[in-house]
PDB file of C-alpha atoms in Angstrom:
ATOM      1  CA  UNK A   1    -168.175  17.685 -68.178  1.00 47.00           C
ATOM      2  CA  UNK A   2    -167.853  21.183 -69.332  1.00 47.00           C
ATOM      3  CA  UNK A   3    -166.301  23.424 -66.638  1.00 48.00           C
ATOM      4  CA  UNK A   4    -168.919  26.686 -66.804  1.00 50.00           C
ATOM      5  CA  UNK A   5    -168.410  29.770 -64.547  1.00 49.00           C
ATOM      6  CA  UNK A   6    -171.232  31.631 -64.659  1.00 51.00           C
ATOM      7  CA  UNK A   7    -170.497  35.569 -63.757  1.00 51.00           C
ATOM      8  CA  UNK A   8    -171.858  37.045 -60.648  1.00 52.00           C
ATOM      9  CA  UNK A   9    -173.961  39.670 -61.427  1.00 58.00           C
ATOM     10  CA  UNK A  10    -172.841  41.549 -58.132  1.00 63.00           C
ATOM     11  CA  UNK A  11    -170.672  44.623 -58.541  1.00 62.00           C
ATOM     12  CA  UNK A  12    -167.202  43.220 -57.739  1.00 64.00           C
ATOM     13  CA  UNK A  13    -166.665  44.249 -54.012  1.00 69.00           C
ATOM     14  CA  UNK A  14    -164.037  46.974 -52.427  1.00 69.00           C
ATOM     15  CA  UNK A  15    -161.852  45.139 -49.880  1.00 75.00           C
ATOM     16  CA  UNK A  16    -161.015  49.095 -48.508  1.00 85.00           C
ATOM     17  CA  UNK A  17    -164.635  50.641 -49.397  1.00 86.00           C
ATOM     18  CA  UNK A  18    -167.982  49.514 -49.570  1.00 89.00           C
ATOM     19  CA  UNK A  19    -169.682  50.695 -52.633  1.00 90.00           C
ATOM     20  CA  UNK A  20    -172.815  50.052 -51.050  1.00 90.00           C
ATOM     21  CA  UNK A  21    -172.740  52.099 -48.590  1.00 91.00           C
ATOM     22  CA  UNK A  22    -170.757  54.825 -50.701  1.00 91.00           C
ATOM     23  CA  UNK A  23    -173.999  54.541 -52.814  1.00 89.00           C
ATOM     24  CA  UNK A  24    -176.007  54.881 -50.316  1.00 92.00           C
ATOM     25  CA  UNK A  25    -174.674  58.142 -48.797  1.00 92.00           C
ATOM     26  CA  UNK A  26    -174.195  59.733 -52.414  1.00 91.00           C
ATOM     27  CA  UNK A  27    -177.998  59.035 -53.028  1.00 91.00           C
ATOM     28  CA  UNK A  28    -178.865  60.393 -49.464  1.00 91.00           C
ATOM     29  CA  UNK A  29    -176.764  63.531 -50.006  1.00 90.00           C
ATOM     30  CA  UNK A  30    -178.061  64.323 -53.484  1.00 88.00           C
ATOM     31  CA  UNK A  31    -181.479  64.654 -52.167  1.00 88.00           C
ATOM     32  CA  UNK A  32    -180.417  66.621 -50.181  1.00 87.00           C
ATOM     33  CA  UNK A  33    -178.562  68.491 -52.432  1.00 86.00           C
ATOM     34  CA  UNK A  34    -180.601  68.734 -55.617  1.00 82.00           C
ATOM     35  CA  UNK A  35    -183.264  70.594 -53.170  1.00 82.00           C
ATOM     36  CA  UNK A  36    -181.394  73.231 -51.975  1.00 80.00           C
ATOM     37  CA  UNK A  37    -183.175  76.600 -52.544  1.00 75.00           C
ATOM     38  CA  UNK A  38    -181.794  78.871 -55.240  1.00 75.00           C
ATOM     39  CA  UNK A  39    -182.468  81.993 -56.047  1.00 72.00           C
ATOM     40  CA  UNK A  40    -183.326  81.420 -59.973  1.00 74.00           C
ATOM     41  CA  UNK A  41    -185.896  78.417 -60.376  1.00 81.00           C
ATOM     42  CA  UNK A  42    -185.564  76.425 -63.207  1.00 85.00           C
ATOM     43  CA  UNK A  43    -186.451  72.585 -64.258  1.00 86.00           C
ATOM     44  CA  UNK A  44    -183.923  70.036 -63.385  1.00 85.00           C
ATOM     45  CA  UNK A  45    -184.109  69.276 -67.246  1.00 88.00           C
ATOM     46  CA  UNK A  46    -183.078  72.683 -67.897  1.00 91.00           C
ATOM     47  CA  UNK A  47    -180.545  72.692 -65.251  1.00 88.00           C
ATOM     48  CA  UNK A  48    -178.955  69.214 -66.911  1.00 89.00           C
ATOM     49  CA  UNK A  49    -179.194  70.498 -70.288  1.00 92.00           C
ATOM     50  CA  UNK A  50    -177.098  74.052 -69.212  1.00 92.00           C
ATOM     51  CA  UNK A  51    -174.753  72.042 -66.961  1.00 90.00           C
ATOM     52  CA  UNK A  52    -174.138  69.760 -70.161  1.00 90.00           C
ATOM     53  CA  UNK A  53    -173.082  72.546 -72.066  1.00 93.00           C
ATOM     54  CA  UNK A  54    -171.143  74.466 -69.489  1.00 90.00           C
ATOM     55  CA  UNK A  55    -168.967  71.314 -68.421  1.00 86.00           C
ATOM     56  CA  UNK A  56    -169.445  69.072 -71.324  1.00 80.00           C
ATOM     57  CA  UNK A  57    -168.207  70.259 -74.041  1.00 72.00           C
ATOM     58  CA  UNK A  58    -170.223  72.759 -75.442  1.00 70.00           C
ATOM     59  CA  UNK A  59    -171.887  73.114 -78.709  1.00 92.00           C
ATOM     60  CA  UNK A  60    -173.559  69.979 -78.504  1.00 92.00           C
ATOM     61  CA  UNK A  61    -175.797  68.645 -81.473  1.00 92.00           C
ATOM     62  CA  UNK A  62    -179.705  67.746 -80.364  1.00 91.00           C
ATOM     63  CA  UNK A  63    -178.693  64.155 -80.910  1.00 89.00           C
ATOM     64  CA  UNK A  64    -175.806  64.327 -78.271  1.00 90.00           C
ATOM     65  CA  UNK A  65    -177.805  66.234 -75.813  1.00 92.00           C
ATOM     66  CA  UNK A  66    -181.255  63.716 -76.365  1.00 91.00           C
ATOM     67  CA  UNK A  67    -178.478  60.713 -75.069  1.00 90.00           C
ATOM     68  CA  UNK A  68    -176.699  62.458 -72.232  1.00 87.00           C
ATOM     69  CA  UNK A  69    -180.034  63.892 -70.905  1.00 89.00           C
ATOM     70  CA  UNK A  70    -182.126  60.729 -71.623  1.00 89.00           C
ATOM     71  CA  UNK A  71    -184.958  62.420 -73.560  1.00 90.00           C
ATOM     72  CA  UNK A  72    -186.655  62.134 -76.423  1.00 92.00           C
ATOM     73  CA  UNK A  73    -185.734  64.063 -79.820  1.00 91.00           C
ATOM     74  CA  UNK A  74    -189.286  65.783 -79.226  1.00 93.00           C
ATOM     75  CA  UNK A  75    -188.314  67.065 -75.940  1.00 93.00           C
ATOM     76  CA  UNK A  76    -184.959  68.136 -76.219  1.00 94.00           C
ATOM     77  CA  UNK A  77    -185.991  70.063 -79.776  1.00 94.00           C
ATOM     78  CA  UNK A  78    -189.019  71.360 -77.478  1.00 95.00           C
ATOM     79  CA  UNK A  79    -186.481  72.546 -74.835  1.00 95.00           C
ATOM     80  CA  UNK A  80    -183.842  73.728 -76.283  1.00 95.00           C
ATOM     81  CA  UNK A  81    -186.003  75.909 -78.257  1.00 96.00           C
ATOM     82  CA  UNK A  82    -187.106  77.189 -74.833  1.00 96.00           C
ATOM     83  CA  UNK A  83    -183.756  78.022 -73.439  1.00 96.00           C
ATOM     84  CA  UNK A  84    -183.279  79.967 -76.931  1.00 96.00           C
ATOM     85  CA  UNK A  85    -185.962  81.606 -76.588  1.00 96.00           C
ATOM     86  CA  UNK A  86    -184.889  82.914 -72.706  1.00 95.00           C
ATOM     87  CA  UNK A  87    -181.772  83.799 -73.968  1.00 96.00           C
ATOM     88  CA  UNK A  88    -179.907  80.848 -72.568  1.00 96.00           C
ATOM     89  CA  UNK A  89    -178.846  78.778 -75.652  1.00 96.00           C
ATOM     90  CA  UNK A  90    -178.386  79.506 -79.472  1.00 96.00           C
ATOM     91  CA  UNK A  91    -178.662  77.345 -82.559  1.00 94.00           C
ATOM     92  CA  UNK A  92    -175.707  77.787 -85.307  1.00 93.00           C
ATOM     93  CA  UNK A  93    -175.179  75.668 -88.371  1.00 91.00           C
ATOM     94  CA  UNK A  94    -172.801  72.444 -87.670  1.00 88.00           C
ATOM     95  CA  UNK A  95    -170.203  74.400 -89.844  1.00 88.00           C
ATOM     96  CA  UNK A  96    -168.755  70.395 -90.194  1.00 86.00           C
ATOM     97  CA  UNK A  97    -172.550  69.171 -91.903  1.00 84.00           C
ATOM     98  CA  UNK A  98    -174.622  72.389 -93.350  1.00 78.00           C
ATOM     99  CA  UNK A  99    -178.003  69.587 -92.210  1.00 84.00           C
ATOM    100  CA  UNK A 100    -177.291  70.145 -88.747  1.00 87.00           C
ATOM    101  CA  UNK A 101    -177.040  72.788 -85.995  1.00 90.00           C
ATOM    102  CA  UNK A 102    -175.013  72.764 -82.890  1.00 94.00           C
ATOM    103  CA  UNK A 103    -176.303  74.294 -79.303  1.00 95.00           C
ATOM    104  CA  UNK A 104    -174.227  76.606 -78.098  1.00 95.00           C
ATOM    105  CA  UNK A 105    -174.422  77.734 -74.081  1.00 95.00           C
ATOM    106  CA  UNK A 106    -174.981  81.860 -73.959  1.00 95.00           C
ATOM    107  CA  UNK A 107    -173.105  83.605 -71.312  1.00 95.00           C
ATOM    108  CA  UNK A 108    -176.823  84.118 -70.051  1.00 96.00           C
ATOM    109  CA  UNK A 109    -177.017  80.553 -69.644  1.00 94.00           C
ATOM    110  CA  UNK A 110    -173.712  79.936 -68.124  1.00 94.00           C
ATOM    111  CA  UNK A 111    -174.774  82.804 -65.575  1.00 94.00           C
ATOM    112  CA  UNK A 112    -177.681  80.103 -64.233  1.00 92.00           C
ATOM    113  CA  UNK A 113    -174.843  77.779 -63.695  1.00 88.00           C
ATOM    114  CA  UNK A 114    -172.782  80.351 -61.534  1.00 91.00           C
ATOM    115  CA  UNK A 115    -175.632  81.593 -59.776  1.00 90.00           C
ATOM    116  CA  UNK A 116    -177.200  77.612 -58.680  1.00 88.00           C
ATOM    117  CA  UNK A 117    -173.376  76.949 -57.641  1.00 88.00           C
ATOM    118  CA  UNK A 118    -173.567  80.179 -55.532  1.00 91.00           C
ATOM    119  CA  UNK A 119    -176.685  79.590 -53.718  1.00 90.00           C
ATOM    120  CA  UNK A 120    -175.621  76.086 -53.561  1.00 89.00           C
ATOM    121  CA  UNK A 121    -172.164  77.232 -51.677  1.00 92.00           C
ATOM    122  CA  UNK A 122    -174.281  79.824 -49.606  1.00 93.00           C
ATOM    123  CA  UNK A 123    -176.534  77.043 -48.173  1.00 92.00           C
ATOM    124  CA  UNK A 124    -173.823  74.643 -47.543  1.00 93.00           C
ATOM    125  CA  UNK A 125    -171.297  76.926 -45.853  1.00 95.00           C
ATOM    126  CA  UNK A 126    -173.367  77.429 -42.586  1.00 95.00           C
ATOM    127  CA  UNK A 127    -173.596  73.196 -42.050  1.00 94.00           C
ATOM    128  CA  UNK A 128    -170.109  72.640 -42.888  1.00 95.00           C
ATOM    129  CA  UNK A 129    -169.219  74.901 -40.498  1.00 96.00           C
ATOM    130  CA  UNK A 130    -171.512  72.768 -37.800  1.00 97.00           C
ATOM    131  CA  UNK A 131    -169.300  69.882 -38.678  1.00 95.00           C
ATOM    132  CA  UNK A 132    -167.062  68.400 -36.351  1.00 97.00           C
ATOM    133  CA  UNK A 133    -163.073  69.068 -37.461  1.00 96.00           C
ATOM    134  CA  UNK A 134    -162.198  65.999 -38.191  1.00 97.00           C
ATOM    135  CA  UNK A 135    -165.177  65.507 -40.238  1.00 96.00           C
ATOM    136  CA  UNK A 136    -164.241  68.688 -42.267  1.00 96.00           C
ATOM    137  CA  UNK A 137    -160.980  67.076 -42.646  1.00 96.00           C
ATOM    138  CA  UNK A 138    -162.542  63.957 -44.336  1.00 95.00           C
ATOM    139  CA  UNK A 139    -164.643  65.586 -46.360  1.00 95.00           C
ATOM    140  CA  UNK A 140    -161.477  67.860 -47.978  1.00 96.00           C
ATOM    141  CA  UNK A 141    -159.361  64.632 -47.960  1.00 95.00           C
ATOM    142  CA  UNK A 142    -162.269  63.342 -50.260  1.00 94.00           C
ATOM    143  CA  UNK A 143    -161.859  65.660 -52.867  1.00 95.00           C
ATOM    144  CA  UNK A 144    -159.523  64.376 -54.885  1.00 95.00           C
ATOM    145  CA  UNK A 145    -161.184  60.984 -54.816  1.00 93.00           C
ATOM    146  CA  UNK A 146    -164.207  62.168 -55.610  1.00 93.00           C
ATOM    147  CA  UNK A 147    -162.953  64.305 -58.536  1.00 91.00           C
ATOM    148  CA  UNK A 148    -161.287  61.230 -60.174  1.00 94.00           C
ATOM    149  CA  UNK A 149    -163.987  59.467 -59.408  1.00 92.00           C
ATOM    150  CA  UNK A 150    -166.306  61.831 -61.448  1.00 88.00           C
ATOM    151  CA  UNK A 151    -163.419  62.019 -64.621  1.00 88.00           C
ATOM    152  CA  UNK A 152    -163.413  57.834 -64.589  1.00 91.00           C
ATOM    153  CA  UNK A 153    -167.315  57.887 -64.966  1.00 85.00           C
ATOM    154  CA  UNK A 154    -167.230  60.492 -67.659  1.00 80.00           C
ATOM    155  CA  UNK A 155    -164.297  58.641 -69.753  1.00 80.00           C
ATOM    156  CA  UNK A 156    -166.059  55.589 -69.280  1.00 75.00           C
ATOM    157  CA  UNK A 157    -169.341  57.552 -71.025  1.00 70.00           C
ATOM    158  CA  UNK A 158    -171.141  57.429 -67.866  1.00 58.00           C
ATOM    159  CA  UNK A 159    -171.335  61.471 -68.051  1.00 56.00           C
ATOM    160  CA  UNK A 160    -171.927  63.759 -70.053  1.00 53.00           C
ATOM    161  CA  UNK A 161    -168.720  63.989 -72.531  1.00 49.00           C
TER     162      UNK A 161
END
């Protein structure tokens, strides 16, 4: 009799943390989040495609930037010759393969960035201040977990390189 395992398609559980629930609460605050007024309004795709850019790595060939903003090559073309034309992105020759071009964010573009984070900050001061201490305690003492956190998912190509 052949001894089979068969793999359990569960994520493999935290004994100290349960991803479920850590899931849960991301998902809950990024609604939140994602919604917070700004002061310049843009499309999330636009957003995605400037944050890629900014933190990513920037230039990025349309290729790169149609698989870390799951698009199609029709949209992304379509889009980034939208943010070109506002001023937020520029084309220049792949100096590594005269055929292609590489986006490049403009210091235009990487004002959006600044600005969203600002707003962002602006909003979220006031309720973190409406915390309790020790909550605003936990939260700081989550940084640096959540930063790795965020670097492991990028090396592991679940970000945008």
């Amino acid at each position: 009799m052949d001894d089979i395992s068969h793999a359990d398609p569960s994520p493999p559980r935290s004994p100290d943390l349960d991803v479920d629930a850590f899931t849960a609460a991301l998902e809950n605050f990024n609604r939140f989040y994602i919604r917070l007024p700004t002061l310049e309004k843009h499309p999330f795709t636009t957003l995605s495609v400037l944050d890629t850019l900014a933190f990513g790595g920037s230039p990025k060939r349309l290729t790169e930037l149609t698989r870390t903003e799951q698009i199609t090559q029709p949209a992304i073309t379509q889009l980034v010759t939208r943010l070109e034309r506002d001023g937020l992105v520029e084309r220049r020759p792949d100096p590594s393969d005269g055929r292609a071009v590489l986006v490049h964010i403009t210091e235009a573009g990487r004002r959006v960035g600044r600005s969203r984070h600002d707003d962002r900050t602006r909003h979220l001061a006031p309720l973190v201040a409406r915390l309790a201490p020790e909550d605003r305690r936990a939260l700081a003492a989550a940084l640096p977990a959540l930063t790795r956190l965020a670097e492991l998912g990028k090396a592991d190509g679940h970000a945008p390189q």
